PDB file of N, CA and C in Angstrom:
ATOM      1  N   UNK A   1      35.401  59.028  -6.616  1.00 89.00           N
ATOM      2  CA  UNK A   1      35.932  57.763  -6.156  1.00 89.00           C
ATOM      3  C   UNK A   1      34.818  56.943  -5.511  1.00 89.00           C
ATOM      4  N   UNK A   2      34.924  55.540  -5.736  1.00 90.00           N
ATOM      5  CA  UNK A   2      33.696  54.881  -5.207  1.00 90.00           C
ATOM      6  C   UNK A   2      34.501  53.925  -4.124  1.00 90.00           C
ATOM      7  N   UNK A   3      33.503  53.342  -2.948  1.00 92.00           N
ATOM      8  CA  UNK A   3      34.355  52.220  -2.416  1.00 92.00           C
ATOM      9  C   UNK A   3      33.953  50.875  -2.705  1.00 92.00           C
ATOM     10  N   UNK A   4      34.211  50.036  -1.935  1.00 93.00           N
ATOM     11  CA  UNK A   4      33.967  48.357  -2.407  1.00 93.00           C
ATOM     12  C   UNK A   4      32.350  48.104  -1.236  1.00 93.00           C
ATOM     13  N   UNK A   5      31.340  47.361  -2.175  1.00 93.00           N
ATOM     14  CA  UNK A   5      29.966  47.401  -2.048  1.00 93.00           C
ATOM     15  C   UNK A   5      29.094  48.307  -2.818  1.00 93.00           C
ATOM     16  N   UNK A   6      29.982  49.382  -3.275  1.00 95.00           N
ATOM     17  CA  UNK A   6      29.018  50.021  -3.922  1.00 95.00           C
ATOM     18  C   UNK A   6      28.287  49.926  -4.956  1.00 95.00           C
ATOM     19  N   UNK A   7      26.695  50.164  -5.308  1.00 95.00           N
ATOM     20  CA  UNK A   7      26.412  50.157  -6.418  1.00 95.00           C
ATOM     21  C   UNK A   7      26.074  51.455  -7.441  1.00 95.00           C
ATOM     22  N   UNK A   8      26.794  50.869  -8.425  1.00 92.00           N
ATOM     23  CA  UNK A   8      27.172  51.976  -9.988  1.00 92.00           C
ATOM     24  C   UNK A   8      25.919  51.439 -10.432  1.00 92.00           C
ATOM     25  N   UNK A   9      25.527  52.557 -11.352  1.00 93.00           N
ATOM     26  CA  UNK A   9      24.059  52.627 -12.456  1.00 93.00           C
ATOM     27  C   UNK A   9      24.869  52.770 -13.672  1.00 93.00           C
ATOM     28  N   UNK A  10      24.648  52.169 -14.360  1.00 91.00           N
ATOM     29  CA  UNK A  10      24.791  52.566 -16.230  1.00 91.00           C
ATOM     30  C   UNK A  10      23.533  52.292 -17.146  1.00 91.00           C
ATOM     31  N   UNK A  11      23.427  52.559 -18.328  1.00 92.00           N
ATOM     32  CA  UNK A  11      22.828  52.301 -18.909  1.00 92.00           C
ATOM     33  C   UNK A  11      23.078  51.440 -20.155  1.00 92.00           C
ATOM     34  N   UNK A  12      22.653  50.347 -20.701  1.00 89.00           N
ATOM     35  CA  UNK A  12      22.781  49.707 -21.759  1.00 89.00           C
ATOM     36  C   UNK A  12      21.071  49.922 -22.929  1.00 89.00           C
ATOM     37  N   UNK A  13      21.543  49.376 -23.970  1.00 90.00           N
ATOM     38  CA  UNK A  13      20.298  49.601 -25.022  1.00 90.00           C
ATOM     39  C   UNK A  13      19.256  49.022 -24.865  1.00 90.00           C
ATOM     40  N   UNK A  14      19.555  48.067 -23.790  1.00 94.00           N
ATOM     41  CA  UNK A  14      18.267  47.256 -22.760  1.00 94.00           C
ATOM     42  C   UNK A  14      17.612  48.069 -21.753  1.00 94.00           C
ATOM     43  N   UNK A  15      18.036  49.134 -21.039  1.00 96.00           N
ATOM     44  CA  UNK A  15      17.885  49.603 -20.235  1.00 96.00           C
ATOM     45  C   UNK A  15      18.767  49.254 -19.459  1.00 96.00           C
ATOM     46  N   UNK A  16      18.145  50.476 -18.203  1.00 97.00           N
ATOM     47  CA  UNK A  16      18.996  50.544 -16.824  1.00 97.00           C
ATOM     48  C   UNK A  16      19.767  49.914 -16.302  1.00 97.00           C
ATOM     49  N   UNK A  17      21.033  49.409 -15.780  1.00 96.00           N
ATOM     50  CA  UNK A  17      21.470  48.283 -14.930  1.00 96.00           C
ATOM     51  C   UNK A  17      21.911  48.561 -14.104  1.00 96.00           C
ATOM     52  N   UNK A  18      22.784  47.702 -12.902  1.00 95.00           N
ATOM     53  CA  UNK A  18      23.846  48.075 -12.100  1.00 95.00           C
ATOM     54  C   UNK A  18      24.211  46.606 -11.329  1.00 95.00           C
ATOM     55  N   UNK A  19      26.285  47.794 -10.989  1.00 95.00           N
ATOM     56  CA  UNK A  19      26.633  46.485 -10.432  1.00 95.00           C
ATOM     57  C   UNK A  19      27.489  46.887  -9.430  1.00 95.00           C
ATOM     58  N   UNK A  20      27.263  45.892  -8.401  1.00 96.00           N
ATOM     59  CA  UNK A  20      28.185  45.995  -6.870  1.00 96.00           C
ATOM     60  C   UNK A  20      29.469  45.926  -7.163  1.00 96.00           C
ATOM     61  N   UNK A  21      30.384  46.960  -6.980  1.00 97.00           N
ATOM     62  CA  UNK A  21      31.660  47.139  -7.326  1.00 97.00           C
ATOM     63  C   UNK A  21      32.231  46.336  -5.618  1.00 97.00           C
ATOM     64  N   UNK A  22      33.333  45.377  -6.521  1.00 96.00           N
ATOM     65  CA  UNK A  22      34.187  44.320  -5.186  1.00 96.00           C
ATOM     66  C   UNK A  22      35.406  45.580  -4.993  1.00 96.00           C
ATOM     67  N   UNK A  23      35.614  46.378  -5.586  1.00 96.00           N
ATOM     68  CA  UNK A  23      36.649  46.757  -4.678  1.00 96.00           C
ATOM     69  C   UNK A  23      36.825  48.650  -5.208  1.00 96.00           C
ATOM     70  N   UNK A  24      37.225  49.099  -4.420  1.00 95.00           N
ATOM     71  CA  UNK A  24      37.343  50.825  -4.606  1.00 95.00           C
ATOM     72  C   UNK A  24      37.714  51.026  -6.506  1.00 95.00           C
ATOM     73  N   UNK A  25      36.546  51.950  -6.896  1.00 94.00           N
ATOM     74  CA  UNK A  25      37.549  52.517  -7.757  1.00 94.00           C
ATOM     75  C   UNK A  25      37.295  53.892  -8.205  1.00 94.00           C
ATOM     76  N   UNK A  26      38.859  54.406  -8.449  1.00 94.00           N
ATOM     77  CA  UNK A  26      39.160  55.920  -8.477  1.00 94.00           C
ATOM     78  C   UNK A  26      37.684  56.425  -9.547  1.00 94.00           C
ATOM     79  N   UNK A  27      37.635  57.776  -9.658  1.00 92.00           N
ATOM     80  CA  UNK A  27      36.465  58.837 -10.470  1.00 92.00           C
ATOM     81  C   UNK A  27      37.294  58.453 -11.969  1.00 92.00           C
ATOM     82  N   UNK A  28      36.604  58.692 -12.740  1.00 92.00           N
ATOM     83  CA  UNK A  28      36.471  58.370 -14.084  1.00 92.00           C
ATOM     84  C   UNK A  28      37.270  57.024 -14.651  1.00 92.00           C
ATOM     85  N   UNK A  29      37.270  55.955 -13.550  1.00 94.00           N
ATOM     86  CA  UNK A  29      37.836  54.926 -14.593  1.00 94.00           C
ATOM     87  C   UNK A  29      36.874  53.779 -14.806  1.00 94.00           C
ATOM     88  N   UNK A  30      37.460  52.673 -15.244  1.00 95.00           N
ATOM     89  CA  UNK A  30      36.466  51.715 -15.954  1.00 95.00           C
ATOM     90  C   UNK A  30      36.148  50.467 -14.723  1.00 95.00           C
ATOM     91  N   UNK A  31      34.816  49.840 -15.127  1.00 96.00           N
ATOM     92  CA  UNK A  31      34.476  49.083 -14.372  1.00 96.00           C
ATOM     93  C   UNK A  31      34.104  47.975 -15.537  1.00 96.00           C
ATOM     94  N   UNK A  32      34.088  46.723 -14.699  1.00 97.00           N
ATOM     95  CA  UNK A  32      33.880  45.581 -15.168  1.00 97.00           C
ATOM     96  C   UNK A  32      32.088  45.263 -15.029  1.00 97.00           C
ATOM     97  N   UNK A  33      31.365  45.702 -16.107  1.00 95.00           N
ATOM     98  CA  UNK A  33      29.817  45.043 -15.870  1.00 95.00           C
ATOM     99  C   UNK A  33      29.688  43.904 -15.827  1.00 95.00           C
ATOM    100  N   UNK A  34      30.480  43.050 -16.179  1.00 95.00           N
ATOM    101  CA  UNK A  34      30.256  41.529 -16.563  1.00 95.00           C
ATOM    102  C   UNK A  34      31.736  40.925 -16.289  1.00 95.00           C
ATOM    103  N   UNK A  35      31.747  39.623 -16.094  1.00 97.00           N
ATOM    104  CA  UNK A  35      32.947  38.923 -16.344  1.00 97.00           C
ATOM    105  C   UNK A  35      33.981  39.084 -17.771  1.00 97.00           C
ATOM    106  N   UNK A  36      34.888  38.245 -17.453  1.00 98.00           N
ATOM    107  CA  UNK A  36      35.464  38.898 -18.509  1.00 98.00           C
ATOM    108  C   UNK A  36      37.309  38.277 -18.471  1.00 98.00           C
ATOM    109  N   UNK A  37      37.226  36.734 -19.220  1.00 98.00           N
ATOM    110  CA  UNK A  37      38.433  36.265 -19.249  1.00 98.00           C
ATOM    111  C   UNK A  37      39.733  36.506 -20.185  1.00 98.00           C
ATOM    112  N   UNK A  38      40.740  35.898 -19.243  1.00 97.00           N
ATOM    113  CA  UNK A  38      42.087  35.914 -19.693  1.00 97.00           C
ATOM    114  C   UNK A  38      41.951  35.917 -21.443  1.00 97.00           C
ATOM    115  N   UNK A  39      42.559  37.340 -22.218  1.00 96.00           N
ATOM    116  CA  UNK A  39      42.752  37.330 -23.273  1.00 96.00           C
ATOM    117  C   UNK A  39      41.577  37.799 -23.978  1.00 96.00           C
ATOM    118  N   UNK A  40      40.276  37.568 -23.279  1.00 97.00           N
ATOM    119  CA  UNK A  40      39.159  37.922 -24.163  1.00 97.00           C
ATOM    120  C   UNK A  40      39.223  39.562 -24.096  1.00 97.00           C
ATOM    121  N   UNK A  41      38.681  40.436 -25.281  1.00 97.00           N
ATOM    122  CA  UNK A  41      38.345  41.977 -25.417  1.00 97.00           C
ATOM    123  C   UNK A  41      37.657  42.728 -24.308  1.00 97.00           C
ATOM    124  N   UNK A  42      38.386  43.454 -23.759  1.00 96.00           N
ATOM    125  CA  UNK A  42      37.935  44.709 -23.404  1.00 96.00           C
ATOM    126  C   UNK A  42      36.853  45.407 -23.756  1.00 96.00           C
ATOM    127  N   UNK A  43      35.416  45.957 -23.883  1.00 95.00           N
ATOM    128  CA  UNK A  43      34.965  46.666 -24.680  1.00 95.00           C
ATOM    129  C   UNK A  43      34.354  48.042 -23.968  1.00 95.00           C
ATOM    130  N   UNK A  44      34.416  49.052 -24.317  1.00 92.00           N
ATOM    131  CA  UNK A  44      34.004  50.332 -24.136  1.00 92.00           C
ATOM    132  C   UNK A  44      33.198  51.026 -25.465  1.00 92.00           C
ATOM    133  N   UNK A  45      31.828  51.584 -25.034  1.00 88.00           N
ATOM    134  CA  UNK A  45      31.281  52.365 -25.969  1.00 88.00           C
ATOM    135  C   UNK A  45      31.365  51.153 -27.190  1.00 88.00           C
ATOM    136  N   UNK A  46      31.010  49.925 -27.267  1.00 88.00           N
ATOM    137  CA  UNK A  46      31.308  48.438 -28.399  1.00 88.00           C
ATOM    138  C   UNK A  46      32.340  48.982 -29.267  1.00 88.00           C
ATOM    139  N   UNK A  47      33.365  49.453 -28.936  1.00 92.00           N
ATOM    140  CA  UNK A  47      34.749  49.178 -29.330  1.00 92.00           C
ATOM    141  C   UNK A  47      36.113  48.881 -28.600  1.00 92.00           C
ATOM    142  N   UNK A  48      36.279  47.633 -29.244  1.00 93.00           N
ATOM    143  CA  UNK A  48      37.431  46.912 -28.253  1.00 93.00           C
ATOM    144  C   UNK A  48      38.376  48.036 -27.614  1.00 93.00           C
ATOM    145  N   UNK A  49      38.702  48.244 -26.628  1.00 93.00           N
ATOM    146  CA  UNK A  49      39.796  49.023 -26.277  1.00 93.00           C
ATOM    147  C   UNK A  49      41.446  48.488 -25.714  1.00 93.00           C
ATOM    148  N   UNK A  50      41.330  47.151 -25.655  1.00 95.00           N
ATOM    149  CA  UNK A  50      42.309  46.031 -24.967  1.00 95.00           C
ATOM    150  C   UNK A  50      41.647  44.663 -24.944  1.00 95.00           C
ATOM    151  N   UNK A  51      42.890  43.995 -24.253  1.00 97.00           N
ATOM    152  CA  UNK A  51      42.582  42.372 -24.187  1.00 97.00           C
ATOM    153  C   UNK A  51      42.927  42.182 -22.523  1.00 97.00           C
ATOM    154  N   UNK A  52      42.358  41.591 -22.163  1.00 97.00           N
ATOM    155  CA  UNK A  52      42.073  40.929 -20.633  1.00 97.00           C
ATOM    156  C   UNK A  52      43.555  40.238 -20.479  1.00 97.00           C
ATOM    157  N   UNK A  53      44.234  41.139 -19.232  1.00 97.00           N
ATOM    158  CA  UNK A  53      45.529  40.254 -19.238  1.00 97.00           C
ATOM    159  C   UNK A  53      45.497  39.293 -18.221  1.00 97.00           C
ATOM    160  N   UNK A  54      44.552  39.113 -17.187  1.00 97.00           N
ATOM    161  CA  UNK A  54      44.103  38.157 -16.668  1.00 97.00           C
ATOM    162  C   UNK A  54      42.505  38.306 -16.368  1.00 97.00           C
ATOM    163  N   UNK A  55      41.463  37.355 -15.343  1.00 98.00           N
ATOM    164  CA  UNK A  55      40.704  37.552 -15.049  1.00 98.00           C
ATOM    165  C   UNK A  55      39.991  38.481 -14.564  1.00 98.00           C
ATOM    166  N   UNK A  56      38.773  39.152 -15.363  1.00 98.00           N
ATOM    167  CA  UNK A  56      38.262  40.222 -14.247  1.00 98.00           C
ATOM    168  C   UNK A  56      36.959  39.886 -14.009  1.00 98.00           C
ATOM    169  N   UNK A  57      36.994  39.908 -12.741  1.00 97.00           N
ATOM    170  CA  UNK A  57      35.086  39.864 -12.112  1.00 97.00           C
ATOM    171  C   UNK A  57      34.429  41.001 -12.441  1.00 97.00           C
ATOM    172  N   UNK A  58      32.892  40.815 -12.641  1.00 96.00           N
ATOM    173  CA  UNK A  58      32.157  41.943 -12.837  1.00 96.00           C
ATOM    174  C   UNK A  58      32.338  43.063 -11.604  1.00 96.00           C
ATOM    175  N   UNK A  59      32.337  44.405 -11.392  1.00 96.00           N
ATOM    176  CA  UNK A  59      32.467  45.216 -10.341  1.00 96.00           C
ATOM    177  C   UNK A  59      34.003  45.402 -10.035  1.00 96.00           C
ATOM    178  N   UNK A  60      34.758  44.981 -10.908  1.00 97.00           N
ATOM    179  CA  UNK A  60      36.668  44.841 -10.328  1.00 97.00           C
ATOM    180  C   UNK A  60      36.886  46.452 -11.206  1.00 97.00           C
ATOM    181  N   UNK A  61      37.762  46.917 -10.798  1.00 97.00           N
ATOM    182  CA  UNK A  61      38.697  48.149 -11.559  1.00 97.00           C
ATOM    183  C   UNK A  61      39.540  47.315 -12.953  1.00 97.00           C
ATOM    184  N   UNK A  62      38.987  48.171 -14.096  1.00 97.00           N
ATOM    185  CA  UNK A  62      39.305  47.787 -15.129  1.00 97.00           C
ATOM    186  C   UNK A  62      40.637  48.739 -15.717  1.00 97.00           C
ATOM    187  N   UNK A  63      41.896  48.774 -15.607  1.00 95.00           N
ATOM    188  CA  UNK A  63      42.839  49.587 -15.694  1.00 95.00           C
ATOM    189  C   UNK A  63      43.879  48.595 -16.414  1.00 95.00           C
ATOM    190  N   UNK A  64      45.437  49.563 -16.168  1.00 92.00           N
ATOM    191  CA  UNK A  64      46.591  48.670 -17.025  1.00 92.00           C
ATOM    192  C   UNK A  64      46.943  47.750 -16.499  1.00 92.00           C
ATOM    193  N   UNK A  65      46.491  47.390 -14.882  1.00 94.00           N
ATOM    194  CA  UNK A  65      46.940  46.615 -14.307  1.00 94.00           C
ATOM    195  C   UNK A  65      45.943  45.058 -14.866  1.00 94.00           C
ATOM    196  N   UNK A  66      45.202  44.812 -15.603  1.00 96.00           N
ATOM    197  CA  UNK A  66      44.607  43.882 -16.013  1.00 96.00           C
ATOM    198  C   UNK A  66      44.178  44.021 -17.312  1.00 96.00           C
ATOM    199  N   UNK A  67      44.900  45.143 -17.974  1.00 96.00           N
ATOM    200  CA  UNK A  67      44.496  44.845 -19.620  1.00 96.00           C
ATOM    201  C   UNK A  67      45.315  45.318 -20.151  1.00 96.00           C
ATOM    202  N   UNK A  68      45.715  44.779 -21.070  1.00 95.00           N
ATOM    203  CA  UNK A  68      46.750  45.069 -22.098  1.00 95.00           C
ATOM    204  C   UNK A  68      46.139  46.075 -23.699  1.00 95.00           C
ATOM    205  N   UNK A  69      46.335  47.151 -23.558  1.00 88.00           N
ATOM    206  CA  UNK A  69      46.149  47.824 -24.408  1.00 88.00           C
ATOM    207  C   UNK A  69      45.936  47.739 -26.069  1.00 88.00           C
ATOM    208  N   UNK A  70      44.760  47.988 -26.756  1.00 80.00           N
ATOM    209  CA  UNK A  70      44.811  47.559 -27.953  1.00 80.00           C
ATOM    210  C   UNK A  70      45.568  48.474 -28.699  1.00 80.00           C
ATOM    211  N   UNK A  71      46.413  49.958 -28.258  1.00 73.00           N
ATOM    212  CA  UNK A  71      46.988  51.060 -28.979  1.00 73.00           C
ATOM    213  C   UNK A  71      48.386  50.907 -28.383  1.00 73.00           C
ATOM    214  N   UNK A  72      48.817  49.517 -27.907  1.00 58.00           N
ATOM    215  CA  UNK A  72      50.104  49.746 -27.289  1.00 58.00           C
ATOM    216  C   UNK A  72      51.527  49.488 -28.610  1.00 58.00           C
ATOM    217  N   UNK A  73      52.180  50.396 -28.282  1.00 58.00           N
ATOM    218  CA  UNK A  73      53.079  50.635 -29.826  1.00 58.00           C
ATOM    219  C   UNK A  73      52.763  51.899 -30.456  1.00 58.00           C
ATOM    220  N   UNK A  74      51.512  52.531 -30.716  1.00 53.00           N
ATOM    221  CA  UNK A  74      51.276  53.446 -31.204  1.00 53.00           C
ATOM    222  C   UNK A  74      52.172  54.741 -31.180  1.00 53.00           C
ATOM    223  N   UNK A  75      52.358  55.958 -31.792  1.00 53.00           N
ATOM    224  CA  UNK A  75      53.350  56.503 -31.444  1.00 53.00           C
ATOM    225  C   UNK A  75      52.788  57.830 -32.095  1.00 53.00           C
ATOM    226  N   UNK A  76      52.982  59.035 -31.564  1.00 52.00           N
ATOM    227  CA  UNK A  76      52.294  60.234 -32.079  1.00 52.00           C
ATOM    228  C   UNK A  76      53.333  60.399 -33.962  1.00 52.00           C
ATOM    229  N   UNK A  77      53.844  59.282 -33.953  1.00 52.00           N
ATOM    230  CA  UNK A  77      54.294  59.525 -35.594  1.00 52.00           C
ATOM    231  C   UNK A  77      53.913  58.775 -36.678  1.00 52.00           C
ATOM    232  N   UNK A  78      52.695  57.457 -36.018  1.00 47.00           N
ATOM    233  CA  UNK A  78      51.548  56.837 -36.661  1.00 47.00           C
ATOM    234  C   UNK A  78      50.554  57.506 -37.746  1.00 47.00           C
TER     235      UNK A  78
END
């Protein structure tokens, strides 16, 4: 779990980065590197994973509470 100020390291194909997370977030979930508006894609590992159900700032907790799922409907009989 991280809290709010903290800075996360990742890596991109540019190299190294990091970003001051604005607010706590739990161990293994997603963070916002960059901005990232209403409706525009989600992306993880450069595959869309959802659509932005409202605004997220770079460093915000990226969860269901602000993205709408690109597998929503899916059904283990797909």
């Amino acid at each position: 779990d991280t809290s709010s100020g903290e800075e996360v390291q990742y890596i991109t194909p540019e190299g190294p980065r990091q970003t001051a997370l604005v607010e706590p977030v739990p161990m293994g979930h997603k963070v916002a590197v960059s901005d990232i508006g209403t409706g525009q894609p989600v992306i993880k590992y450069a595959q869309p994973i959802g659509t932005a159900s409202r605004p997220i700032r770079a460093g915000c907790h990226v969860h269901d509470h602000n993205v709408e799922s690109a597998v929503q409907g899916v059904t283990d009989d797909d």
